[in-house]
Amino acid sequence: MTKTNFTITVLPGDGIGHEITEICLDLLNEVATKVGNIELDFQSFAAGAAHYKETGVSLPDEAMQHAFNSDATLLACMGLPSIRYPDGREIAPQLELREKMDLFAGVRPVRTMPGLPLPLTSEAAKNLDFILIRESTEGLFASRENFKIEGEGESAAAYDTQKISYQGCKRVFDFAFELATQRKSQGYQGKVTCVDKANVLGSFYFMRQVFDETAKNHTNIKAEHIYVDAAALQLVAKPWQFDVLVTENMFGDILSDLGAGLMGGMGMAPSADIGFEKAVFQPCHGTAPDIIGQGKANPTAMFLSGAMMLNWLGHKHDNKQLIKAAVLLNKAVENAYASEELLPFELGGTSGTKVISDKVFSELAKL
């Protein structure tokens, strides 16, 4: 029997996270009602920088346990520049979730919306639709709590060690090829591009060898390589050539922000961190302390992250209603922008949280 009831852990986090979370939950409930026979049980927990300042704990055990036991986690944004750990690092419980839940595939879609002023003027750049996958448990991030400093004073040197393992590579490459196969069946290119720096670092040469080995098991998909510096250039010059890109953690962190820029900014960029059984969905943007409480927060990335969650749950549990709900939600957001009535503040307009949300709800009602 197809699963129809889903428990979702909700972490509004800090800053504008609280402003975009409730309206997103309302929208998800609305689309679930529209398709019918879907029940979403949202349970919210305090976590993040503000919670750390109050309690000394950034991610309570209760929240973590609920996330492990729930069907998915929806996270808004966490961290405040003024609140840090004693060693100077920003509060980032989302990294703890990735590591403890072994969410190895960071999925960063780059899909442009109609009706927006975009940085690239080419007609081809107005219809971008590709996905960047970052390996989210290893790479240079692997040493974030274990870096070392040798020597003192002017002779001191700090070291962060990159980790790239066979198993870490193999599973994220399999994920990338399977995603490309799914996209090919929907009319996309069916291509995976490995982004590395194999011409300089041995760890990336090792990564490239695992990629080539994995590609042999997916002969229906075109496999290619590109150095990260060339990838950055091509993402600006001809980003429409890409379908699925896969790369190391730090490179993925940087290039995904470039991808967000192609869409118009972080407020348009959704994301997911996916493992074999669990997944966390969140917008790519930060907590935006400069606009807290002003009604200027763009909820689009949060809405699109919610749609990614519905799609993932639908495929995981073979629930066609959830997949339909994801399609409707994505279409409602696209139609809202196609109307050319919306222009978020970060793009020079005056459309804030309420205006954007009202328009998306209105477009959903028409579908």
PDB file of C-alpha atoms in Angstrom, residues 132-352:
ATOM      1  CA  LEU A 132      25.202  20.633  -9.813  1.00  0.00           C
ATOM      2  CA  ILE A 133      25.930  17.792  -7.381  1.00  0.00           C
ATOM      3  CA  ARG A 134      28.472  18.392  -4.616  1.00  0.00           C
ATOM      4  CA  GLU A 135      29.820  15.537  -2.536  1.00  0.00           C
ATOM      5  CA  SER A 136      28.792  16.772   0.919  1.00  0.00           C
ATOM      6  CA  THR A 137      30.619  14.622   3.475  1.00  0.00           C
ATOM      7  CA  GLU A 138      34.270  14.708   2.413  1.00  0.00           C
ATOM      8  CA  GLY A 139      36.547  16.967   0.386  1.00  0.00           C
ATOM      9  CA  LEU A 140      38.161  19.944   2.038  1.00  0.00           C
ATOM     10  CA  PHE A 141      35.220  20.256   4.456  1.00  0.00           C
ATOM     11  CA  ALA A 142      36.209  16.948   6.062  1.00  0.00           C
ATOM     12  CA  SER A 143      38.805  18.657   8.239  1.00  0.00           C
ATOM     13  CA  ARG A 144      36.668  21.570   9.412  1.00  0.00           C
ATOM     14  CA  GLU A 145      36.859  20.437  13.040  1.00  0.00           C
ATOM     15  CA  ASN A 146      40.264  18.780  12.827  1.00  0.00           C
ATOM     16  CA  PHE A 147      42.512  21.364  11.249  1.00  0.00           C
ATOM     17  CA  LYS A 148      45.945  21.750  12.804  1.00  0.00           C
ATOM     18  CA  ILE A 149      48.383  24.570  13.382  1.00  0.00           C
ATOM     19  CA  GLU A 150      52.090  23.860  13.510  1.00  0.00           C
ATOM     20  CA  GLY A 151      54.690  26.255  14.839  1.00  0.00           C
ATOM     21  CA  GLU A 152      54.218  29.607  16.503  1.00  0.00           C
ATOM     22  CA  GLY A 153      54.359  33.263  15.569  1.00  0.00           C
ATOM     23  CA  GLU A 154      55.813  34.017  12.157  1.00  0.00           C
ATOM     24  CA  SER A 155      56.691  30.360  11.623  1.00  0.00           C
ATOM     25  CA  ALA A 156      53.138  29.113  12.253  1.00  0.00           C
ATOM     26  CA  ALA A 157      51.216  27.348   9.492  1.00  0.00           C
ATOM     27  CA  ALA A 158      47.630  26.053   9.441  1.00  0.00           C
ATOM     28  CA  TYR A 159      46.645  22.850   7.641  1.00  0.00           C
ATOM     29  CA  ASP A 160      43.271  21.589   6.396  1.00  0.00           C
ATOM     30  CA  THR A 161      43.434  18.094   4.901  1.00  0.00           C
ATOM     31  CA  GLN A 162      41.241  17.091   1.976  1.00  0.00           C
ATOM     32  CA  LYS A 163      39.650  13.644   2.034  1.00  0.00           C
ATOM     33  CA  ILE A 164      38.520  11.947  -1.162  1.00  0.00           C
ATOM     34  CA  SER A 165      37.704   8.268  -0.708  1.00  0.00           C
ATOM     35  CA  TYR A 166      36.740   5.569  -3.173  1.00  0.00           C
ATOM     36  CA  GLN A 167      33.391   4.916  -1.487  1.00  0.00           C
ATOM     37  CA  GLY A 168      32.669   8.623  -1.111  1.00  0.00           C
ATOM     38  CA  CYS A 169      33.256   9.151  -4.818  1.00  0.00           C
ATOM     39  CA  LYS A 170      31.506   6.002  -6.006  1.00  0.00           C
ATOM     40  CA  ARG A 171      28.202   6.699  -4.302  1.00  0.00           C
ATOM     41  CA  VAL A 172      27.963  10.334  -5.378  1.00  0.00           C
ATOM     42  CA  PHE A 173      28.941   9.441  -8.951  1.00  0.00           C
ATOM     43  CA  ASP A 174      26.306   6.687  -9.029  1.00  0.00           C
ATOM     44  CA  PHE A 175      23.801   9.257  -7.768  1.00  0.00           C
ATOM     45  CA  ALA A 176      24.806  11.710 -10.505  1.00  0.00           C
ATOM     46  CA  PHE A 177      24.534   9.133 -13.292  1.00  0.00           C
ATOM     47  CA  GLU A 178      21.177   7.882 -12.022  1.00  0.00           C
ATOM     48  CA  LEU A 179      19.892  11.460 -11.899  1.00  0.00           C
ATOM     49  CA  ALA A 180      21.128  12.054 -15.450  1.00  0.00           C
ATOM     50  CA  THR A 181      19.354   8.869 -16.562  1.00  0.00           C
ATOM     51  CA  GLN A 182      16.120  10.094 -14.983  1.00  0.00           C
ATOM     52  CA  ARG A 183      16.547  13.490 -16.651  1.00  0.00           C
ATOM     53  CA  LYS A 184      17.326  11.894 -20.021  1.00  0.00           C
ATOM     54  CA  SER A 185      13.974  10.116 -19.888  1.00  0.00           C
ATOM     55  CA  GLN A 186      12.420  13.572 -19.465  1.00  0.00           C
ATOM     56  CA  GLY A 187      14.137  14.985 -22.532  1.00  0.00           C
ATOM     57  CA  TYR A 188      17.359  16.384 -21.075  1.00  0.00           C
ATOM     58  CA  GLN A 189      20.842  15.772 -22.500  1.00  0.00           C
ATOM     59  CA  GLY A 190      21.810  12.734 -20.460  1.00  0.00           C
ATOM     60  CA  LYS A 191      25.313  13.917 -19.618  1.00  0.00           C
ATOM     61  CA  VAL A 192      27.443  13.980 -16.444  1.00  0.00           C
ATOM     62  CA  THR A 193      30.437  16.305 -16.151  1.00  0.00           C
ATOM     63  CA  CYS A 194      33.067  15.626 -13.480  1.00  0.00           C
ATOM     64  CA  VAL A 195      34.568  18.878 -12.167  1.00  0.00           C
ATOM     65  CA  ASP A 196      38.029  18.452 -10.650  1.00  0.00           C
ATOM     66  CA  LYS A 197      41.621  19.710 -10.551  1.00  0.00           C
ATOM     67  CA  ALA A 198      43.242  16.449 -11.615  1.00  0.00           C
ATOM     68  CA  ASN A 199      46.051  18.229 -13.419  1.00  0.00           C
ATOM     69  CA  VAL A 200      47.443  19.574 -10.125  1.00  0.00           C
ATOM     70  CA  LEU A 201      46.300  17.489  -7.141  1.00  0.00           C
ATOM     71  CA  GLY A 202      46.643  13.732  -6.835  1.00  0.00           C
ATOM     72  CA  SER A 203      43.446  13.448  -4.792  1.00  0.00           C
ATOM     73  CA  PHE A 204      41.493  14.797  -7.762  1.00  0.00           C
ATOM     74  CA  TYR A 205      43.304  12.480 -10.171  1.00  0.00           C
ATOM     75  CA  PHE A 206      42.159   9.615  -7.919  1.00  0.00           C
ATOM     76  CA  MET A 207      38.618  11.058  -7.977  1.00  0.00           C
ATOM     77  CA  ARG A 208      38.678  11.209 -11.778  1.00  0.00           C
ATOM     78  CA  GLN A 209      39.703   7.540 -11.996  1.00  0.00           C
ATOM     79  CA  VAL A 210      36.713   6.533  -9.846  1.00  0.00           C
ATOM     80  CA  PHE A 211      34.476   8.670 -12.067  1.00  0.00           C
ATOM     81  CA  ASP A 212      35.717   6.918 -15.207  1.00  0.00           C
ATOM     82  CA  GLU A 213      35.203   3.524 -13.584  1.00  0.00           C
ATOM     83  CA  THR A 214      31.648   4.471 -12.612  1.00  0.00           C
ATOM     84  CA  ALA A 215      30.895   5.809 -16.084  1.00  0.00           C
ATOM     85  CA  LYS A 216      31.533   2.354 -17.549  1.00  0.00           C
ATOM     86  CA  ASN A 217      28.439   1.118 -15.698  1.00  0.00           C
ATOM     87  CA  HIS A 218      26.273   3.869 -17.208  1.00  0.00           C
ATOM     88  CA  THR A 219      26.985   3.673 -20.930  1.00  0.00           C
ATOM     89  CA  ASN A 220      23.646   5.280 -21.787  1.00  0.00           C
ATOM     90  CA  ILE A 221      24.928   8.553 -20.325  1.00  0.00           C
ATOM     91  CA  LYS A 222      27.685  10.711 -21.804  1.00  0.00           C
ATOM     92  CA  ALA A 223      30.564  11.248 -19.350  1.00  0.00           C
ATOM     93  CA  GLU A 224      33.080  14.071 -19.545  1.00  0.00           C
ATOM     94  CA  HIS A 225      35.641  15.950 -17.417  1.00  0.00           C
ATOM     95  CA  ILE A 226      36.399  19.607 -16.877  1.00  0.00           C
ATOM     96  CA  TYR A 227      38.879  21.382 -14.609  1.00  0.00           C
ATOM     97  CA  VAL A 228      37.223  23.566 -12.008  1.00  0.00           C
ATOM     98  CA  ASP A 229      38.713  26.816 -13.326  1.00  0.00           C
ATOM     99  CA  ALA A 230      37.474  26.006 -16.831  1.00  0.00           C
ATOM    100  CA  ALA A 231      34.088  25.057 -15.352  1.00  0.00           C
ATOM    101  CA  ALA A 232      33.821  28.481 -13.708  1.00  0.00           C
ATOM    102  CA  LEU A 233      34.565  30.120 -17.050  1.00  0.00           C
ATOM    103  CA  GLN A 234      32.071  27.973 -18.958  1.00  0.00           C
ATOM    104  CA  LEU A 235      29.339  28.502 -16.367  1.00  0.00           C
ATOM    105  CA  VAL A 236      29.501  32.172 -17.284  1.00  0.00           C
ATOM    106  CA  ALA A 237      30.260  31.816 -21.005  1.00  0.00           C
ATOM    107  CA  LYS A 238      27.988  28.876 -22.009  1.00  0.00           C
ATOM    108  CA  PRO A 239      26.193  27.390 -18.987  1.00  0.00           C
ATOM    109  CA  TRP A 240      23.491  25.838 -21.180  1.00  0.00           C
ATOM    110  CA  GLN A 241      25.979  23.177 -22.313  1.00  0.00           C
ATOM    111  CA  PHE A 242      25.755  21.400 -18.946  1.00  0.00           C
ATOM    112  CA  ASP A 243      23.239  18.826 -17.714  1.00  0.00           C
ATOM    113  CA  VAL A 244      24.508  17.250 -14.469  1.00  0.00           C
ATOM    114  CA  LEU A 245      27.807  18.359 -12.942  1.00  0.00           C
ATOM    115  CA  VAL A 246      29.396  16.506 -10.022  1.00  0.00           C
ATOM    116  CA  THR A 247      32.291  17.690  -7.912  1.00  0.00           C
ATOM    117  CA  GLU A 248      34.090  17.847  -4.566  1.00  0.00           C
ATOM    118  CA  ASN A 249      32.568  19.570  -1.543  1.00  0.00           C
ATOM    119  CA  MET A 250      34.417  22.908  -1.590  1.00  0.00           C
ATOM    120  CA  PHE A 251      34.324  23.274  -5.374  1.00  0.00           C
ATOM    121  CA  GLY A 252      30.603  22.494  -5.243  1.00  0.00           C
ATOM    122  CA  ASP A 253      30.043  25.074  -2.532  1.00  0.00           C
ATOM    123  CA  ILE A 254      31.645  27.776  -4.671  1.00  0.00           C
ATOM    124  CA  LEU A 255      30.200  26.805  -8.056  1.00  0.00           C
ATOM    125  CA  SER A 256      26.679  26.426  -6.681  1.00  0.00           C
ATOM    126  CA  ASP A 257      26.757  30.086  -5.665  1.00  0.00           C
ATOM    127  CA  LEU A 258      27.832  30.945  -9.205  1.00  0.00           C
ATOM    128  CA  GLY A 259      24.839  28.944 -10.376  1.00  0.00           C
ATOM    129  CA  ALA A 260      22.586  30.903  -8.043  1.00  0.00           C
ATOM    130  CA  GLY A 261      23.935  34.081  -9.585  1.00  0.00           C
ATOM    131  CA  LEU A 262      22.854  32.845 -13.026  1.00  0.00           C
ATOM    132  CA  MET A 263      19.307  32.559 -11.669  1.00  0.00           C
ATOM    133  CA  GLY A 264      19.334  36.081 -10.256  1.00  0.00           C
ATOM    134  CA  GLY A 265      20.543  35.440  -6.727  1.00  0.00           C
ATOM    135  CA  MET A 266      20.438  33.202  -3.683  1.00  0.00           C
ATOM    136  CA  GLY A 267      16.775  33.935  -3.100  1.00  0.00           C
ATOM    137  CA  MET A 268      15.985  31.923  -6.228  1.00  0.00           C
ATOM    138  CA  ALA A 269      18.205  28.926  -5.407  1.00  0.00           C
ATOM    139  CA  PRO A 270      16.801  25.766  -3.762  1.00  0.00           C
ATOM    140  CA  SER A 271      18.841  22.787  -2.607  1.00  0.00           C
ATOM    141  CA  ALA A 272      18.743  19.311  -1.129  1.00  0.00           C
ATOM    142  CA  ASP A 273      21.224  17.150   0.758  1.00  0.00           C
ATOM    143  CA  ILE A 274      20.389  13.524   0.090  1.00  0.00           C
ATOM    144  CA  GLY A 275      21.620  10.219   1.475  1.00  0.00           C
ATOM    145  CA  PHE A 276      20.554   6.631   0.940  1.00  0.00           C
ATOM    146  CA  GLU A 277      17.560   6.964   3.280  1.00  0.00           C
ATOM    147  CA  LYS A 278      17.359  10.538   4.605  1.00  0.00           C
ATOM    148  CA  ALA A 279      17.306  13.998   3.078  1.00  0.00           C
ATOM    149  CA  VAL A 280      17.310  17.656   4.127  1.00  0.00           C
ATOM    150  CA  PHE A 281      15.863  20.401   1.923  1.00  0.00           C
ATOM    151  CA  GLN A 282      16.714  24.080   2.276  1.00  0.00           C
ATOM    152  CA  PRO A 283      17.166  27.293   0.310  1.00  0.00           C
ATOM    153  CA  CYS A 284      20.771  28.170  -0.500  1.00  0.00           C
ATOM    154  CA  HIS A 285      20.551  31.671   0.956  1.00  0.00           C
ATOM    155  CA  GLY A 286      21.617  32.803   4.406  1.00  0.00           C
ATOM    156  CA  THR A 287      19.729  34.424   7.252  1.00  0.00           C
ATOM    157  CA  ALA A 288      19.971  37.995   5.842  1.00  0.00           C
ATOM    158  CA  PRO A 289      20.314  39.907   9.147  1.00  0.00           C
ATOM    159  CA  ASP A 290      20.084  43.232   7.297  1.00  0.00           C
ATOM    160  CA  ILE A 291      16.437  42.699   6.283  1.00  0.00           C
ATOM    161  CA  ILE A 292      15.021  40.774   9.257  1.00  0.00           C
ATOM    162  CA  GLY A 293      11.473  41.870  10.034  1.00  0.00           C
ATOM    163  CA  GLN A 294      11.148  44.162   7.019  1.00  0.00           C
ATOM    164  CA  GLY A 295       9.016  41.870   4.866  1.00  0.00           C
ATOM    165  CA  LYS A 296      11.640  41.893   2.114  1.00  0.00           C
ATOM    166  CA  ALA A 297      12.663  38.230   2.311  1.00  0.00           C
ATOM    167  CA  ASN A 298      12.265  36.316  -0.944  1.00  0.00           C
ATOM    168  CA  PRO A 299      10.500  32.979  -0.196  1.00  0.00           C
ATOM    169  CA  THR A 300      11.022  31.551  -3.702  1.00  0.00           C
ATOM    170  CA  ALA A 301      14.032  29.345  -2.874  1.00  0.00           C
ATOM    171  CA  MET A 302      12.168  27.986   0.154  1.00  0.00           C
ATOM    172  CA  PHE A 303       9.126  27.163  -1.998  1.00  0.00           C
ATOM    173  CA  LEU A 304      11.279  25.414  -4.595  1.00  0.00           C
ATOM    174  CA  SER A 305      13.113  23.477  -1.874  1.00  0.00           C
ATOM    175  CA  GLY A 306       9.732  22.333  -0.599  1.00  0.00           C
ATOM    176  CA  ALA A 307       8.876  21.151  -4.106  1.00  0.00           C
ATOM    177  CA  MET A 308      12.151  19.210  -4.213  1.00  0.00           C
ATOM    178  CA  MET A 309      11.150  17.561  -0.945  1.00  0.00           C
ATOM    179  CA  LEU A 310       7.767  16.507  -2.326  1.00  0.00           C
ATOM    180  CA  ASN A 311       9.408  15.108  -5.463  1.00  0.00           C
ATOM    181  CA  TRP A 312      12.011  13.151  -3.481  1.00  0.00           C
ATOM    182  CA  LEU A 313       9.381  11.711  -1.149  1.00  0.00           C
ATOM    183  CA  GLY A 314       7.199  10.836  -4.118  1.00  0.00           C
ATOM    184  CA  HIS A 315       9.938   8.882  -5.882  1.00  0.00           C
ATOM    185  CA  LYS A 316      11.177   7.270  -2.666  1.00  0.00           C
ATOM    186  CA  HIS A 317       7.714   5.998  -1.723  1.00  0.00           C
ATOM    187  CA  ASP A 318       6.330   5.544  -5.248  1.00  0.00           C
ATOM    188  CA  ASN A 319       3.620   8.093  -4.515  1.00  0.00           C
ATOM    189  CA  LYS A 320       2.449   9.680  -7.772  1.00  0.00           C
ATOM    190  CA  GLN A 321       0.318  12.249  -5.935  1.00  0.00           C
ATOM    191  CA  LEU A 322       3.385  13.688  -4.244  1.00  0.00           C
ATOM    192  CA  ILE A 323       5.235  13.863  -7.560  1.00  0.00           C
ATOM    193  CA  LYS A 324       2.215  15.632  -9.045  1.00  0.00           C
ATOM    194  CA  ALA A 325       2.193  18.047  -6.097  1.00  0.00           C
ATOM    195  CA  ALA A 326       5.851  18.883  -6.771  1.00  0.00           C
ATOM    196  CA  VAL A 327       5.103  19.543 -10.444  1.00  0.00           C
ATOM    197  CA  LEU A 328       2.184  21.819  -9.543  1.00  0.00           C
ATOM    198  CA  LEU A 329       4.208  23.761  -7.000  1.00  0.00           C
ATOM    199  CA  ASN A 330       7.080  24.293  -9.429  1.00  0.00           C
ATOM    200  CA  LYS A 331       4.609  25.374 -12.117  1.00  0.00           C
ATOM    201  CA  ALA A 332       2.878  27.800  -9.762  1.00  0.00           C
ATOM    202  CA  VAL A 333       6.199  29.491  -8.971  1.00  0.00           C
ATOM    203  CA  GLU A 334       7.170  29.599 -12.651  1.00  0.00           C
ATOM    204  CA  ASN A 335       3.801  31.068 -13.655  1.00  0.00           C
ATOM    205  CA  ALA A 336       4.017  33.649 -10.876  1.00  0.00           C
ATOM    206  CA  TYR A 337       7.252  34.998 -12.353  1.00  0.00           C
ATOM    207  CA  ALA A 338       6.100  34.587 -15.958  1.00  0.00           C
ATOM    208  CA  SER A 339       3.374  37.114 -15.178  1.00  0.00           C
ATOM    209  CA  GLU A 340       6.169  39.725 -14.939  1.00  0.00           C
ATOM    210  CA  GLU A 341       4.402  41.145 -11.868  1.00  0.00           C
ATOM    211  CA  LEU A 342       7.151  40.065  -9.469  1.00  0.00           C
ATOM    212  CA  LEU A 343      10.595  41.519  -8.913  1.00  0.00           C
ATOM    213  CA  PRO A 344      12.262  40.641  -5.578  1.00  0.00           C
ATOM    214  CA  PHE A 345      14.122  43.309  -3.634  1.00  0.00           C
ATOM    215  CA  GLU A 346      17.512  41.710  -4.287  1.00  0.00           C
ATOM    216  CA  LEU A 347      16.901  42.152  -8.022  1.00  0.00           C
ATOM    217  CA  GLY A 348      16.031  45.815  -7.653  1.00  0.00           C
ATOM    218  CA  GLY A 349      12.281  45.445  -7.244  1.00  0.00           C
ATOM    219  CA  THR A 350       9.766  45.869  -4.451  1.00  0.00           C
ATOM    220  CA  SER A 351       8.213  42.399  -4.260  1.00  0.00           C
ATOM    221  CA  GLY A 352       8.562  41.111  -0.710  1.00  0.00           C
TER     222      GLY A 352
END
